[in-house]
PDB file of C-alpha atoms in Angstrom:
ATOM      1  CA  MET A   1      28.097 -64.977  14.993  1.00  0.00           C
ATOM      2  CA  HIS A   2      24.664 -63.580  14.468  1.00  0.00           C
ATOM      3  CA  GLN A   3      23.405 -60.101  15.439  1.00  0.00           C
ATOM      4  CA  SER A   4      19.886 -59.849  16.282  1.00  0.00           C
ATOM      5  CA  PRO A   5      18.081 -56.501  15.209  1.00  0.00           C
ATOM      6  CA  PRO A   6      18.927 -53.825  17.668  1.00  0.00           C
ATOM      7  CA  GLN A   7      16.262 -53.263  20.200  1.00  0.00           C
ATOM      8  CA  GLN A   8      14.132 -50.147  18.841  1.00  0.00           C
ATOM      9  CA  ARG A   9      13.110 -47.022  21.136  1.00  0.00           C
ATOM     10  CA  PRO A  10       9.602 -47.202  21.707  1.00  0.00           C
ATOM     11  CA  LEU A  11       7.386 -44.533  19.696  1.00  0.00           C
ATOM     12  CA  VAL A  12       4.371 -41.929  20.640  1.00  0.00           C
ATOM     13  CA  LEU A  13       2.237 -39.899  18.834  1.00  0.00           C
ATOM     14  CA  GLY A  14       1.881 -37.078  20.697  1.00  0.00           C
ATOM     15  CA  SER A  15      -1.547 -36.764  18.803  1.00  0.00           C
ATOM     16  CA  THR A  16      -5.268 -37.467  20.110  1.00  0.00           C
ATOM     17  CA  SER A  17      -5.896 -37.179  16.248  1.00  0.00           C
ATOM     18  CA  ARG A  18      -7.603 -40.803  14.742  1.00  0.00           C
ATOM     19  CA  TYR A  19      -6.617 -39.452  11.265  1.00  0.00           C
ATOM     20  CA  ARG A  20      -2.748 -38.845  12.385  1.00  0.00           C
ATOM     21  CA  ARG A  21      -3.636 -42.298  14.482  1.00  0.00           C
ATOM     22  CA  GLU A  22      -4.316 -44.343  11.369  1.00  0.00           C
ATOM     23  CA  LEU A  23      -1.878 -42.571   9.299  1.00  0.00           C
ATOM     24  CA  LEU A  24       0.940 -43.541  11.761  1.00  0.00           C
ATOM     25  CA  GLU A  25      -0.606 -47.280  11.546  1.00  0.00           C
ATOM     26  CA  ARG A  26       0.650 -47.721   7.772  1.00  0.00           C
ATOM     27  CA  LEU A  27       3.688 -48.057   8.678  1.00  0.00           C
ATOM     28  CA  ASN A  28       3.461 -51.162  11.120  1.00  0.00           C
ATOM     29  CA  LEU A  29       5.492 -49.485  14.112  1.00  0.00           C
ATOM     30  CA  PRO A  30       4.313 -50.107  17.707  1.00  0.00           C
ATOM     31  CA  PHE A  31       3.577 -46.851  18.922  1.00  0.00           C
ATOM     32  CA  GLU A  32       1.901 -45.573  22.401  1.00  0.00           C
ATOM     33  CA  VAL A  33      -0.882 -42.151  21.366  1.00  0.00           C
ATOM     34  CA  ALA A  34      -0.076 -39.507  23.996  1.00  0.00           C
ATOM     35  CA  ALA A  35      -2.236 -36.637  24.203  1.00  0.00           C
ATOM     36  CA  PRO A  36      -0.209 -33.358  24.542  1.00  0.00           C
ATOM     37  CA  ASP A  37      -0.869 -30.335  27.137  1.00  0.00           C
ATOM     38  CA  VAL A  38      -0.273 -27.333  24.565  1.00  0.00           C
ATOM     39  CA  ASN A  39      -1.759 -23.670  24.489  1.00  0.00           C
ATOM     40  CA  GLU A  40      -2.796 -23.544  20.632  1.00  0.00           C
ATOM     41  CA  THR A  41      -3.705 -19.773  20.816  1.00  0.00           C
ATOM     42  CA  PRO A  42      -1.921 -17.972  17.676  1.00  0.00           C
ATOM     43  CA  LEU A  43       0.773 -15.520  19.143  1.00  0.00           C
ATOM     44  CA  PRO A  44       0.408 -11.239  17.702  1.00  0.00           C
ATOM     45  CA  SER A  45       1.244 -11.465  13.580  1.00  0.00           C
ATOM     46  CA  GLU A  46       2.152 -15.034  13.829  1.00  0.00           C
ATOM     47  CA  THR A  47       1.611 -16.567  10.407  1.00  0.00           C
ATOM     48  CA  PRO A  48      -0.366 -19.930   9.884  1.00  0.00           C
ATOM     49  CA  ARG A  49       3.278 -21.582   8.751  1.00  0.00           C
ATOM     50  CA  ASP A  50       5.230 -20.463  11.786  1.00  0.00           C
ATOM     51  CA  LEU A  51       2.463 -21.387  13.968  1.00  0.00           C
ATOM     52  CA  ALA A  52       1.866 -24.925  12.196  1.00  0.00           C
ATOM     53  CA  LEU A  53       5.993 -25.403  12.962  1.00  0.00           C
ATOM     54  CA  ARG A  54       5.820 -23.652  16.473  1.00  0.00           C
ATOM     55  CA  LEU A  55       2.620 -25.949  17.954  1.00  0.00           C
ATOM     56  CA  ALA A  56       4.044 -29.114  15.793  1.00  0.00           C
ATOM     57  CA  LEU A  57       7.251 -29.094  17.954  1.00  0.00           C
ATOM     58  CA  ALA A  58       5.661 -27.689  21.473  1.00  0.00           C
ATOM     59  CA  LYS A  59       3.554 -30.967  20.906  1.00  0.00           C
ATOM     60  CA  ALA A  60       6.517 -33.244  20.419  1.00  0.00           C
ATOM     61  CA  ARG A  61       8.451 -31.485  23.197  1.00  0.00           C
ATOM     62  CA  ALA A  62       5.668 -31.936  25.929  1.00  0.00           C
ATOM     63  CA  VAL A  63       5.565 -35.562  25.129  1.00  0.00           C
ATOM     64  CA  ALA A  64       8.696 -36.398  25.210  1.00  0.00           C
ATOM     65  CA  GLN A  65       9.223 -35.014  28.429  1.00  0.00           C
ATOM     66  CA  GLN A  66       6.844 -37.600  29.902  1.00  0.00           C
ATOM     67  CA  HIS A  67       8.284 -40.136  27.983  1.00  0.00           C
ATOM     68  CA  PRO A  68      12.355 -39.492  27.822  1.00  0.00           C
ATOM     69  CA  GLY A  69      13.125 -42.423  26.031  1.00  0.00           C
ATOM     70  CA  ALA A  70      10.868 -42.595  23.493  1.00  0.00           C
ATOM     71  CA  VAL A  71      10.827 -41.198  19.574  1.00  0.00           C
ATOM     72  CA  VAL A  72       8.082 -38.914  19.668  1.00  0.00           C
ATOM     73  CA  ILE A  73       6.075 -37.458  16.869  1.00  0.00           C
ATOM     74  CA  GLY A  74       4.247 -33.988  17.353  1.00  0.00           C
ATOM     75  CA  SER A  75       1.868 -32.526  14.365  1.00  0.00           C
ATOM     76  CA  ASP A  76      -0.201 -29.416  13.650  1.00  0.00           C
ATOM     77  CA  GLN A  77      -1.983 -28.290  10.739  1.00  0.00           C
ATOM     78  CA  VAL A  78      -3.135 -24.327  10.135  1.00  0.00           C
ATOM     79  CA  ALA A  79      -5.478 -24.159   7.076  1.00  0.00           C
ATOM     80  CA  ASP A  80      -3.641 -20.241   5.294  1.00  0.00           C
ATOM     81  CA  LEU A  81      -6.692 -18.334   3.358  1.00  0.00           C
ATOM     82  CA  ALA A  82      -4.036 -15.276   2.083  1.00  0.00           C
ATOM     83  CA  GLY A  83      -2.180 -15.354   5.498  1.00  0.00           C
ATOM     84  CA  GLU A  84      -5.093 -15.842   7.544  1.00  0.00           C
ATOM     85  CA  PRO A  85      -5.339 -18.846   9.942  1.00  0.00           C
ATOM     86  CA  LEU A  86      -8.582 -20.830   9.991  1.00  0.00           C
ATOM     87  CA  GLY A  87      -8.406 -23.508  12.675  1.00  0.00           C
ATOM     88  CA  LYS A  88     -11.307 -26.862  12.948  1.00  0.00           C
ATOM     89  CA  PRO A  89     -14.136 -24.936  12.836  1.00  0.00           C
ATOM     90  CA  GLY A  90     -15.658 -26.912  16.278  1.00  0.00           C
ATOM     91  CA  GLN A  91     -19.412 -26.146  15.421  1.00  0.00           C
ATOM     92  CA  HIS A  92     -22.204 -26.125  12.073  1.00  0.00           C
ATOM     93  CA  GLU A  93     -21.885 -22.412  11.597  1.00  0.00           C
ATOM     94  CA  ARG A  94     -18.528 -21.455  11.814  1.00  0.00           C
ATOM     95  CA  ALA A  95     -18.020 -24.593   9.039  1.00  0.00           C
ATOM     96  CA  VAL A  96     -20.414 -22.844   6.884  1.00  0.00           C
ATOM     97  CA  GLN A  97     -18.633 -19.517   7.370  1.00  0.00           C
ATOM     98  CA  GLN A  98     -15.211 -20.681   6.606  1.00  0.00           C
ATOM     99  CA  LEU A  99     -16.430 -22.681   3.441  1.00  0.00           C
ATOM    100  CA  ARG A 100     -18.100 -19.801   2.090  1.00  0.00           C
ATOM    101  CA  GLN A 101     -14.271 -17.907   2.771  1.00  0.00           C
ATOM    102  CA  MET A 102     -13.111 -20.789   0.814  1.00  0.00           C
ATOM    103  CA  SER A 103     -15.026 -20.450  -2.043  1.00  0.00           C
ATOM    104  CA  SER A 104     -13.351 -20.141  -5.447  1.00  0.00           C
ATOM    105  CA  GLN A 105     -10.152 -19.420  -3.386  1.00  0.00           C
ATOM    106  CA  THR A 106      -6.587 -21.212  -3.246  1.00  0.00           C
ATOM    107  CA  VAL A 107      -5.842 -22.372   0.709  1.00  0.00           C
ATOM    108  CA  VAL A 108      -2.443 -23.571   1.538  1.00  0.00           C
ATOM    109  CA  PHE A 109      -2.724 -26.460   4.285  1.00  0.00           C
ATOM    110  CA  GLN A 110       0.311 -25.497   6.234  1.00  0.00           C
ATOM    111  CA  THR A 111       1.215 -29.183   8.240  1.00  0.00           C
ATOM    112  CA  ALA A 112       4.454 -28.948  10.451  1.00  0.00           C
ATOM    113  CA  VAL A 113       5.507 -32.731  11.484  1.00  0.00           C
ATOM    114  CA  ALA A 114       8.212 -32.517  14.726  1.00  0.00           C
ATOM    115  CA  VAL A 115       9.898 -35.596  15.519  1.00  0.00           C
ATOM    116  CA  VAL A 116      12.087 -35.356  19.004  1.00  0.00           C
ATOM    117  CA  CYS A 117      14.070 -37.370  21.532  1.00  0.00           C
ATOM    118  CA  ALA A 118      15.070 -36.383  25.190  1.00  0.00           C
ATOM    119  CA  ALA A 119      16.921 -38.960  26.005  1.00  0.00           C
ATOM    120  CA  THR A 120      19.306 -38.751  22.681  1.00  0.00           C
ATOM    121  CA  GLY A 121      18.440 -34.783  22.221  1.00  0.00           C
ATOM    122  CA  PHE A 122      17.226 -35.545  19.326  1.00  0.00           C
ATOM    123  CA  GLU A 123      15.181 -32.725  17.343  1.00  0.00           C
ATOM    124  CA  GLN A 124      13.419 -31.998  13.871  1.00  0.00           C
ATOM    125  CA  VAL A 125      10.593 -30.312  12.588  1.00  0.00           C
ATOM    126  CA  GLU A 126       9.402 -30.329   8.804  1.00  0.00           C
ATOM    127  CA  LEU A 127       6.618 -28.463   6.869  1.00  0.00           C
ATOM    128  CA  ALA A 128       4.912 -29.698   4.288  1.00  0.00           C
ATOM    129  CA  SER A 129       2.863 -27.474   2.678  1.00  0.00           C
ATOM    130  CA  VAL A 130      -0.202 -28.466   0.435  1.00  0.00           C
ATOM    131  CA  GLU A 131      -1.879 -26.457  -2.003  1.00  0.00           C
ATOM    132  CA  VAL A 132      -5.708 -26.632  -2.706  1.00  0.00           C
ATOM    133  CA  ARG A 133      -7.609 -24.821  -4.758  1.00  0.00           C
ATOM    134  CA  PHE A 134     -11.753 -24.791  -3.961  1.00  0.00           C
ATOM    135  CA  ARG A 135     -14.432 -24.639  -6.455  1.00  0.00           C
ATOM    136  CA  ALA A 136     -17.238 -22.069  -6.548  1.00  0.00           C
ATOM    137  CA  LEU A 137     -19.399 -22.984  -4.043  1.00  0.00           C
ATOM    138  CA  SER A 138     -23.217 -22.434  -3.650  1.00  0.00           C
ATOM    139  CA  ASP A 139     -24.613 -22.167   0.202  1.00  0.00           C
ATOM    140  CA  GLU A 140     -26.897 -25.321  -1.014  1.00  0.00           C
ATOM    141  CA  GLU A 141     -23.816 -27.260  -1.302  1.00  0.00           C
ATOM    142  CA  ILE A 142     -22.228 -26.255   1.579  1.00  0.00           C
ATOM    143  CA  GLU A 143     -25.270 -27.090   3.738  1.00  0.00           C
ATOM    144  CA  ARG A 144     -25.213 -30.584   2.160  1.00  0.00           C
ATOM    145  CA  TYR A 145     -21.949 -31.076   2.395  1.00  0.00           C
ATOM    146  CA  LEU A 146     -21.450 -30.315   5.931  1.00  0.00           C
ATOM    147  CA  ARG A 147     -24.705 -32.110   6.772  1.00  0.00           C
ATOM    148  CA  ALA A 148     -23.141 -35.295   5.250  1.00  0.00           C
ATOM    149  CA  GLU A 149     -19.814 -35.070   6.640  1.00  0.00           C
ATOM    150  CA  GLN A 150     -19.812 -33.215   9.560  1.00  0.00           C
ATOM    151  CA  PRO A 151     -16.132 -31.888   9.563  1.00  0.00           C
ATOM    152  CA  TYR A 152     -16.329 -30.559  12.511  1.00  0.00           C
ATOM    153  CA  ASP A 153     -13.189 -31.413  13.812  1.00  0.00           C
ATOM    154  CA  CYS A 154     -10.710 -30.384  10.657  1.00  0.00           C
ATOM    155  CA  ALA A 155      -9.039 -27.290   9.889  1.00  0.00           C
ATOM    156  CA  GLY A 156     -10.714 -25.806   6.967  1.00  0.00           C
ATOM    157  CA  SER A 157     -13.886 -27.831   7.066  1.00  0.00           C
ATOM    158  CA  ALA A 158     -13.220 -30.102   4.777  1.00  0.00           C
ATOM    159  CA  LYS A 159     -11.954 -33.804   4.598  1.00  0.00           C
ATOM    160  CA  SER A 160     -10.586 -34.149   1.159  1.00  0.00           C
ATOM    161  CA  GLU A 161     -10.198 -38.165   1.992  1.00  0.00           C
ATOM    162  CA  GLY A 162     -14.311 -38.583   2.086  1.00  0.00           C
ATOM    163  CA  LEU A 163     -16.611 -36.255   0.414  1.00  0.00           C
ATOM    164  CA  GLY A 164     -14.708 -33.116   0.831  1.00  0.00           C
ATOM    165  CA  ILE A 165     -12.978 -34.151  -2.319  1.00  0.00           C
ATOM    166  CA  ALA A 166     -16.131 -33.021  -4.254  1.00  0.00           C
ATOM    167  CA  LEU A 167     -15.485 -29.356  -3.503  1.00  0.00           C
ATOM    168  CA  LEU A 168     -11.999 -29.260  -4.470  1.00  0.00           C
ATOM    169  CA  ASP A 169     -10.651 -27.888  -7.967  1.00  0.00           C
ATOM    170  CA  ALA A 170      -7.036 -29.187  -7.333  1.00  0.00           C
ATOM    171  CA  ILE A 171      -4.578 -30.482  -4.861  1.00  0.00           C
ATOM    172  CA  HIS A 172      -0.696 -29.626  -5.565  1.00  0.00           C
ATOM    173  CA  SER A 173       1.505 -31.080  -2.893  1.00  0.00           C
ATOM    174  CA  ASP A 174       5.098 -33.724  -2.278  1.00  0.00           C
ATOM    175  CA  ASP A 175       3.604 -35.498   0.346  1.00  0.00           C
ATOM    176  CA  PRO A 176       0.139 -37.255  -0.244  1.00  0.00           C
ATOM    177  CA  THR A 177      -1.111 -37.943   3.297  1.00  0.00           C
ATOM    178  CA  ALA A 178      -0.051 -34.219   4.512  1.00  0.00           C
ATOM    179  CA  LEU A 179      -3.834 -32.605   4.207  1.00  0.00           C
ATOM    180  CA  ILE A 180      -5.295 -35.585   5.991  1.00  0.00           C
ATOM    181  CA  GLY A 181      -3.137 -34.550   8.618  1.00  0.00           C
ATOM    182  CA  LEU A 182       0.340 -36.104   9.093  1.00  0.00           C
ATOM    183  CA  PRO A 183       3.359 -35.529   5.966  1.00  0.00           C
ATOM    184  CA  LEU A 184       4.442 -39.416   5.736  1.00  0.00           C
ATOM    185  CA  ILE A 185       7.413 -38.970   3.495  1.00  0.00           C
ATOM    186  CA  ARG A 186       8.961 -36.190   5.972  1.00  0.00           C
ATOM    187  CA  THR A 187       7.790 -38.424   9.155  1.00  0.00           C
ATOM    188  CA  CYS A 188       9.619 -41.395   7.884  1.00  0.00           C
ATOM    189  CA  ARG A 189      12.260 -39.750   6.961  1.00  0.00           C
ATOM    190  CA  MET A 190      12.667 -38.063  10.510  1.00  0.00           C
ATOM    191  CA  LEU A 191      12.007 -41.166  11.954  1.00  0.00           C
ATOM    192  CA  ARG A 192      15.118 -43.003  10.396  1.00  0.00           C
ATOM    193  CA  ALA A 193      17.313 -39.881  11.457  1.00  0.00           C
ATOM    194  CA  ALA A 194      16.132 -40.469  15.055  1.00  0.00           C
ATOM    195  CA  GLY A 195      17.588 -44.267  14.654  1.00  0.00           C
ATOM    196  CA  LEU A 196      14.523 -46.288  13.964  1.00  0.00           C
ATOM    197  CA  VAL A 197      14.524 -49.121  11.399  1.00  0.00           C
ATOM    198  CA  LEU A 198      11.446 -48.662   9.310  1.00  0.00           C
ATOM    199  CA  PRO A 199      10.341 -52.079   7.655  1.00  0.00           C
TER     200      PRO A 199
END
């Protein structure tokens, strides 16, 4: 007797980030997008690593409450400069300040991903740390880059997948899409653990 493949649970990306949406589309799985309602303010003395892990899980849990039968992905990225969190700059002046701080420095982009399914009680969270070494940046280079790419919605003010790669000396990572915002190797591992069949 021929068995049809089991019905998959729906997949929901708990993020409004277009970068994460584009990355998840690579897996060829149908998914919905939902905005997590989570306060992203760091707790007193919270490390960038702990902040990223806490927020990824909080986002996945918040969306899983609205979609209890679904498998939900939550993710968060915090740029870590010598233990200080650098968030999304939001505007030009703040981006200039961030890039000046990061010039000639190594910044660790802490990218956390969580997978939650309320119906089954499944919950996992993992962290992908990406070490990024910035070269010495002049104010003219910073200004030219920001005018060209306007990366004001990116933690740390630089898009490695675009022109921002020209600001860097090196990237060290074991999950190549982590820096863009969603570590797909870890995401696939957790989706399979949650019971989804990946192509």
